[in-house]
Structures are given as structure tokens and as C-alpha cells.
Tab-separated table of C-alpha atoms and ligand atoms in Angstrom:
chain	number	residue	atom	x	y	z
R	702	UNK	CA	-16.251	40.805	-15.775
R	703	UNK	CA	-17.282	37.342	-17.004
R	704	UNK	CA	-16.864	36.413	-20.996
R	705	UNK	CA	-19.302	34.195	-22.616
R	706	UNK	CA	-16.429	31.822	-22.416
R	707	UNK	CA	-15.856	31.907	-18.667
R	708	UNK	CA	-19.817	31.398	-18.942
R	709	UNK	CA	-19.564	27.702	-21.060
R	710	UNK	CA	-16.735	26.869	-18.596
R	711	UNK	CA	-18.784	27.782	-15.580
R	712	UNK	CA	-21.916	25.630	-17.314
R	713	UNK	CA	-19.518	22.799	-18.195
R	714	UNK	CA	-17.966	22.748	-14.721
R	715	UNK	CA	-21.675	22.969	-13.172
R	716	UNK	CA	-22.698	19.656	-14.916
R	717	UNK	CA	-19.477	17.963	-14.214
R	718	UNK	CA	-20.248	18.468	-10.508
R	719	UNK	CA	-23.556	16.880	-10.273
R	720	UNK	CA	-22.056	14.097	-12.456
R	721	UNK	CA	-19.414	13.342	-10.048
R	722	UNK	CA	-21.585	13.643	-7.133
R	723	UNK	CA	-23.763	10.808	-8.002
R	724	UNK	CA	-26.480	12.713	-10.324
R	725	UNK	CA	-26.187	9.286	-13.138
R	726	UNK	CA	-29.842	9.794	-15.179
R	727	UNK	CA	-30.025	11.487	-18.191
R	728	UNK	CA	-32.853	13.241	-18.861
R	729	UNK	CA	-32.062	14.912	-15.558
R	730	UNK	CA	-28.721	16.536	-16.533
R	731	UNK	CA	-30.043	16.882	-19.858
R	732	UNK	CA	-32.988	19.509	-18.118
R	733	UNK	CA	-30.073	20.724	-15.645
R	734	UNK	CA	-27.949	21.652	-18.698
R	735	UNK	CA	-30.701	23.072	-20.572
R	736	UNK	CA	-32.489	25.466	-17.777
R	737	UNK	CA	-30.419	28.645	-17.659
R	738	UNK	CA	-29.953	29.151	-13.694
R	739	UNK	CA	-28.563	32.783	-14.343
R	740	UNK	CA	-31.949	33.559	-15.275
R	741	UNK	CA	-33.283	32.997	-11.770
R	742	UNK	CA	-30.814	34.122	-9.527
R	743	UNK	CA	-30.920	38.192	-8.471
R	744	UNK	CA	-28.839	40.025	-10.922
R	745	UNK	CA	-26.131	41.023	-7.955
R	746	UNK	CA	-25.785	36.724	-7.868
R	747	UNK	CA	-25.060	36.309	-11.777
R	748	UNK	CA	-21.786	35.657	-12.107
R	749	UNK	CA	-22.008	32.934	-9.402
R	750	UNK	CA	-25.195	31.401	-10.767
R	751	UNK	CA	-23.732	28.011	-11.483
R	752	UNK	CA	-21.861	27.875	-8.187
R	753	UNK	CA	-23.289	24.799	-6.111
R	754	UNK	CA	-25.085	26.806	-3.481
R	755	UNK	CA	-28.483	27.913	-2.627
R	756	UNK	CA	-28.713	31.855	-2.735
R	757	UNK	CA	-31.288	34.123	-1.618
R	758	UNK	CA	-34.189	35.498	-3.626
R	759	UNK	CA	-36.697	37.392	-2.828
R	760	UNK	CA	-39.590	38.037	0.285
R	761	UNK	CA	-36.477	36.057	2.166
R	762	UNK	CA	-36.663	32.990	0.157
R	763	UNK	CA	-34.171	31.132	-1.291
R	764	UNK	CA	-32.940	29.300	-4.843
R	765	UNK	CA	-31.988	25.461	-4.027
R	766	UNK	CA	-28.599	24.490	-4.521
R	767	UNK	CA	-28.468	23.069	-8.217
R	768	UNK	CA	-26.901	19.278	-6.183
R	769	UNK	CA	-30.460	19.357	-4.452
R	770	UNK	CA	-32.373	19.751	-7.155
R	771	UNK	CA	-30.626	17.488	-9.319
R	772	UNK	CA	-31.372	14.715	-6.173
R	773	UNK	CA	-35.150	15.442	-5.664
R	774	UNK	CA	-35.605	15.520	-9.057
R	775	UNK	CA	-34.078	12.325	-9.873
R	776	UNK	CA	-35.501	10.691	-6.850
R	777	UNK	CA	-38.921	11.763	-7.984
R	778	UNK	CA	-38.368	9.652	-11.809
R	779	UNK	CA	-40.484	12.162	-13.550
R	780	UNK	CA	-41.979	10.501	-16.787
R	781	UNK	CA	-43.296	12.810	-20.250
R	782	UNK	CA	-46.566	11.506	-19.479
R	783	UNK	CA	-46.333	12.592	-16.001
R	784	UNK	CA	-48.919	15.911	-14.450
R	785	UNK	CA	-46.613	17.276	-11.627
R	786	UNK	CA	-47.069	19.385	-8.595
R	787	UNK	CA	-44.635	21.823	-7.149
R	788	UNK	CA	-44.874	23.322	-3.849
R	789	UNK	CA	-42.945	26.599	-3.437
R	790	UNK	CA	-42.273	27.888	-6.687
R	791	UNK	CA	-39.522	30.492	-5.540
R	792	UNK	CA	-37.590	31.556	-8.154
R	793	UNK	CA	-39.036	29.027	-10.302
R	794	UNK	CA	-35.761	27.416	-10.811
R	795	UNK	CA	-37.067	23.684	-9.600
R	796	UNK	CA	-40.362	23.951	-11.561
R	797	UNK	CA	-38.592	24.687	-14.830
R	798	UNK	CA	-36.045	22.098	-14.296
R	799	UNK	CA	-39.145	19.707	-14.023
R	800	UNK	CA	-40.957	21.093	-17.071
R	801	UNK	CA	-38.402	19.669	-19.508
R	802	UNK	CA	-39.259	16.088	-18.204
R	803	UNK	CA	-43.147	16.428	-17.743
R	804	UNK	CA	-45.799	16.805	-19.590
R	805	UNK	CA	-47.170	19.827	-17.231
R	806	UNK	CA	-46.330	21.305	-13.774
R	807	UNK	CA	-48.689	22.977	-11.711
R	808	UNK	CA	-46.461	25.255	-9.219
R	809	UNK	CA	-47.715	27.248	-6.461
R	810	UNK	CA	-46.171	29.465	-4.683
R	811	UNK	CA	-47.397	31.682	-1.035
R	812	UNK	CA	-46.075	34.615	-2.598
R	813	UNK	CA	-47.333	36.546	-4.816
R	814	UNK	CA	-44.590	38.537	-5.962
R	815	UNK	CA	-42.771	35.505	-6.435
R	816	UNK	CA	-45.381	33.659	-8.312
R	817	UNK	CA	-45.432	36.587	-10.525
R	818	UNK	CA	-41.800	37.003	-11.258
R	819	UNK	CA	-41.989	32.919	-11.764
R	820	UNK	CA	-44.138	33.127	-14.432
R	821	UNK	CA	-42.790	35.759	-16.517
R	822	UNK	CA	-39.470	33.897	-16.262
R	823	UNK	CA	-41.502	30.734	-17.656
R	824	UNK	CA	-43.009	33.064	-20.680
R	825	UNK	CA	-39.320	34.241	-21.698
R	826	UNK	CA	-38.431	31.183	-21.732
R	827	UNK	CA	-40.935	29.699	-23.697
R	828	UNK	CA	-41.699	26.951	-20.617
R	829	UNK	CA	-45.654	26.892	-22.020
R	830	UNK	CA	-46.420	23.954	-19.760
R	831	UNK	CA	-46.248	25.510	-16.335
R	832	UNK	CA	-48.801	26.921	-14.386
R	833	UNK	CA	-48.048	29.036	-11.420
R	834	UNK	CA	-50.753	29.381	-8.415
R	835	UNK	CA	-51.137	31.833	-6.014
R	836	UNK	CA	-51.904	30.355	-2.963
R	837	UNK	CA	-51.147	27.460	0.177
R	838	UNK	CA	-49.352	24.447	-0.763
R	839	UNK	CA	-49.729	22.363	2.265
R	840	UNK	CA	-53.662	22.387	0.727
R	841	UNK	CA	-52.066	21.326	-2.615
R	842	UNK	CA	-54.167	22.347	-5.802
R	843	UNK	CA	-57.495	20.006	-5.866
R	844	UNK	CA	-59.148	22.109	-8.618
R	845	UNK	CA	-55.715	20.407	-10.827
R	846	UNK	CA	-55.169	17.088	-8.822
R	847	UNK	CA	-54.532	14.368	-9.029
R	848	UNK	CA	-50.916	14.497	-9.341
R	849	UNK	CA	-48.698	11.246	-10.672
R	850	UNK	CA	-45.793	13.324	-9.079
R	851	UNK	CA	-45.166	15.852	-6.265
R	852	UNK	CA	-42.349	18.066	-4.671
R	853	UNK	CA	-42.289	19.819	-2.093
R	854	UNK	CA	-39.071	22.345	-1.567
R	855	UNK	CA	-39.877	23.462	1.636
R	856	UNK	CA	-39.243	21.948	4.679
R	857	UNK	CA	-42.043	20.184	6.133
R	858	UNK	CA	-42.559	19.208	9.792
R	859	UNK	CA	-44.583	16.416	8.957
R	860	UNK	CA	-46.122	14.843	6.120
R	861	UNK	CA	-49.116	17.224	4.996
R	862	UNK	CA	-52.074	15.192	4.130
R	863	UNK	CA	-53.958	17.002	1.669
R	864	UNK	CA	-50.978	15.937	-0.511
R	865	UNK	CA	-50.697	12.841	-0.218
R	866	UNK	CA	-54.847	12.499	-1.080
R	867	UNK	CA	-53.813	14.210	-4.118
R	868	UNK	CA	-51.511	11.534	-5.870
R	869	UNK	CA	-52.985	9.009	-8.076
R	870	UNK	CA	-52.282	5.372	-7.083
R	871	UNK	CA	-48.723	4.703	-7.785
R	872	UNK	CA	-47.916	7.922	-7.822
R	873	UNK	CA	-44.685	9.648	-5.693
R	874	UNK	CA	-43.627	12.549	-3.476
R	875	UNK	CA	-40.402	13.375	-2.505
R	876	UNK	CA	-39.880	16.346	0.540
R	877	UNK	CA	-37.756	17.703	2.543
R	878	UNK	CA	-39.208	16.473	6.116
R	879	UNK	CA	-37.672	17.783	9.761
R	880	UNK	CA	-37.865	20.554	12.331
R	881	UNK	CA	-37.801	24.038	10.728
R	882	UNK	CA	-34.556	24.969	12.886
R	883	UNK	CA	-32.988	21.429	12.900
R	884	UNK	CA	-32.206	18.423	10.789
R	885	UNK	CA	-34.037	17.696	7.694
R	886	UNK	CA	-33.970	14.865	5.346
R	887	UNK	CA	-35.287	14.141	1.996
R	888	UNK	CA	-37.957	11.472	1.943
R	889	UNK	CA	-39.664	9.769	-0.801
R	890	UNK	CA	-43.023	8.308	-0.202
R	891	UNK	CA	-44.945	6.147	-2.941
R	892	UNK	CA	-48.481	5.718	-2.534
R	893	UNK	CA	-50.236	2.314	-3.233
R	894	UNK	CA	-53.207	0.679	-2.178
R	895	UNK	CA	-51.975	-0.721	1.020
R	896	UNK	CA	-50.972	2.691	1.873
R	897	UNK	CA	-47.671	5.065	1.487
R	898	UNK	CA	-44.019	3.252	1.296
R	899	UNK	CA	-41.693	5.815	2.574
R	900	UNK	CA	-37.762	5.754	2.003
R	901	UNK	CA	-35.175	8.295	3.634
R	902	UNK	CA	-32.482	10.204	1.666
R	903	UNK	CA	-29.860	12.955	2.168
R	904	UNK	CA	-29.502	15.042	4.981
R	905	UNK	CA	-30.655	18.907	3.424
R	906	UNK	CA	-31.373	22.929	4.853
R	907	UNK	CA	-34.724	24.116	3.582
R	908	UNK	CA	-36.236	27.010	3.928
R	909	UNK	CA	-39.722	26.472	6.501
R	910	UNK	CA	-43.072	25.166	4.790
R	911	UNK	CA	-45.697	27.852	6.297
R	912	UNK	CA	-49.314	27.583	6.131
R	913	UNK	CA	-51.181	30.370	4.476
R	914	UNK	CA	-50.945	32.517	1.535
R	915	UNK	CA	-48.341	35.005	2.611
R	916	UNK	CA	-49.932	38.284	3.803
R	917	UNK	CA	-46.937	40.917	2.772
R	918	UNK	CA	-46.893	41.266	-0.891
F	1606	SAH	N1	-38.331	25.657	-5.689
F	1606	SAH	C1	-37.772	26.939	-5.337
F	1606	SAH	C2	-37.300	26.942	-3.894
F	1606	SAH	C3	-37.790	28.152	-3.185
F	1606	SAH	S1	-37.638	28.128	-1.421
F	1606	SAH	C4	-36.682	27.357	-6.319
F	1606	SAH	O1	-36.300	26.541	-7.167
F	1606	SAH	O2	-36.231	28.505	-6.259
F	1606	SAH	C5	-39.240	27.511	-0.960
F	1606	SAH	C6	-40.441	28.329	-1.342
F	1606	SAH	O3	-41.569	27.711	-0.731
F	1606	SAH	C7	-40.443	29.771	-0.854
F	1606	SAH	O4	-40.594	30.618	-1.958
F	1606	SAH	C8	-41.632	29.856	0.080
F	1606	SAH	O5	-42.313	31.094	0.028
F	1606	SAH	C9	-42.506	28.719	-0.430
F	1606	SAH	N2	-43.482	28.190	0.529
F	1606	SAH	C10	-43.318	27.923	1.850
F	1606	SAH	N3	-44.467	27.440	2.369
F	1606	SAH	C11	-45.382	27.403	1.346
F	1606	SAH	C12	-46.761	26.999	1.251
F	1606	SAH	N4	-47.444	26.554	2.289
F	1606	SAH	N5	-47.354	27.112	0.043
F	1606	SAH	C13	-46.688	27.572	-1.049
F	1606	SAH	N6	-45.413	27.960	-1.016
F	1606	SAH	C14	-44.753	27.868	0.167
């Protein structure tokens, strides 16, 4: 059995970790510390919800490792002005983490069951700016674009274009790019006039970007 103290340890220790593995801004592990992760893991995962490690969820899915988020978020230098898209809300982890630094996220999610789950998560939590779509990312949301910001946590094989048409000028995207069974990397492409800049992170293991809204429930 964990005590509420083990619990503060296990939340201290969690934030600690991304510290010393390079996670410096503040706002970012000021939203890392405040987003309870316990709340989006399966209850059978509780007691190792501030572990470092992605876990599964449901339809086969999975929760990114809290190091990964921490790193795309950062990378993506959200602003409180900033309108955000998500693609592949999952447990909603990611989106809420991004929530405390925008001013709203638009998440969607192939899923439905998870999109559902998502947002009654959001409304316990009182996360009023998030707004969770049923529906195929790689299309983004146009009815809701443009985005200043967009993530992607799915692995993509290449760069989807309807996203990239939905980021104002200026504006970012950060993904994980590769082969679904292979190496993937985390790439951040800014969009200006002349075109998209694109610069290459971290090596990561994402879950597969599918198109279509998911047929099984
Ligand atoms: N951000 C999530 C990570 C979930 S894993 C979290 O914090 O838990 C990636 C998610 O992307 C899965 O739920 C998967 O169903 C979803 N996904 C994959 N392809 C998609 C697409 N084309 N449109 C929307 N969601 C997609």
C-alpha cells in the first residue's frame, strides 16, 4: 500500500528526474508538477504513475513517458496567448499538461472511447480550456485552425500536410517523425514565409499515427 507520503516522495522524485535530465524551463515543470498523472494512468498502474515510463491505456494505446512530454512540450515554447492543437489525445495526459501554459487546446483523438474518458478527466479537473474532438488528426481541425502551436504524439511517417497549412505564420510543430516499426525522432518545424525550418531532436518509441477515425469503439 502507498501513504500519501510515499505519494509527495514519488511526486518530488518525479520532478527531480526531469530536472536532472535536462527539462530547465519553468512554466514546464511548474504544469508537470501541477497535472496529477495518477489521474490518467489505469487504476492497476497507480502506484507507479510517476515512474518515468510510458504505460498502456486503453483501445491499445499508450500514456507518454512523463521525460517525453516534458521535451515536446518544452521544445514546442507554448506561450498564454498561444491556441494549441493536439493530435492523439490518449489519456489526455499531454493535452492537460499543455492547458496550464495555453490559453486553449483543441485535442483530438481517433477514439472515441478515449476522447470520452479524456474529457471527463478534463471536467474533474476543472481544465475548462480544452476541447476534445472526435475524429482524424492527420486532417487536423480546420473548423478551429489556425493553430500558433501543434503536437503531434503519434508517430508520423512523414510530415502530414494538412497540419502544417494549419499554423499561423511563425507558428511551430513538434512530432515524433520515423517508420512505425523503426527509429523515430522528434522534430520541430517552424513555419515562416520562406517556408518550414525543421530541426531534429531525441531519438523516441511512439505509438503509429493512423489515418481515420477508428472504427472499433
Ligand atoms: N498524448 C497521449 C498519447 C497517446 S498515444 C497521452 O498523453 O496519453 C497516441 C494517441 O494517438 C493514441 O490514443 C492514438 O489512438 C492516437 N492517434 C493515432 N493516430 C491518430 C489520428 N490520425 N488522429 C487522432 N488520433 C490519433
Amino acid at each position: 500500500m502507498t501513504t500519501l507520503a510515499d505519494q509527495r516522495i514519488g511526486r518530488m522524485e518525479f520532478l527531480l528526474n526531469l530536472r536532472r535530465r535536462g527539462i530547465a524551463d519553468a512554466g514546464v515543470l511548474r504544469a508537470m508538477d501541477e497535472v496529477p498523472r495518477d489521474q490518467f494512468v489505469r487504476d492497476e498502474d497507480i502506484e507507479a504513475a510517476y515512474a518515468d515510463q510510458a504505460m498502456p491505456i486503453a483501445c491499445g494505446q499508450t500514456i507518454s513517458q512523463p521525460y517525453v512530454v516534458a521535451y515536446m512540450t518544452e521544445r514546442l515554447a507554448v506561450e498564454p496567448t498561444h491556441r494549441v492543437l493536439e493530435v492523439g489525445t490518449g489519456s489526455g495526459y499531454q493535452a492537460a499538461v499543455l492547458s496550464r501554459l495555453a490559453h486553449v487546446v483543441v485535442s483530438i483523438e481517433r477514439y472515441r472511447t478515449l476522447a470520452d474518458a479524456a474529457r471527463t478527466k478534463f471536467e474533474a479537473l476543472g481544465y475548462g480550456n480544452i476541447e476534445v474532438v472526435v475524429g482524424d488528426g492527420l486532417k487536423g481541425v480546420p473548423e478551429r485552425a489556425p493553430f500558433d502551436r501543434i503536437l503531434v504524439t503519434a508517430a508520423a511517417e512523414s510530415i502530414p500536410r494538412a497540419l502544417t497549412e494549419q499554423l499561423v505564420e511563425g507558428g511551430m510543430m513538434v512530432l515524433p517523425v520515423g517508420p512505425h516499426d523503426g527509429a523515430q525522432i522528434i522534430v520541430r518545424l517552424t513555419k515562416s514565409a520562406q517556408g518550414l525550418v525543421r530541426e531534429n531532436f531525441i531519438a523516441v518509441r511512439f505509438v503509429p499515427l493512423l489515418p481515420g477515425q477508428a472504427r472499433e469503439l
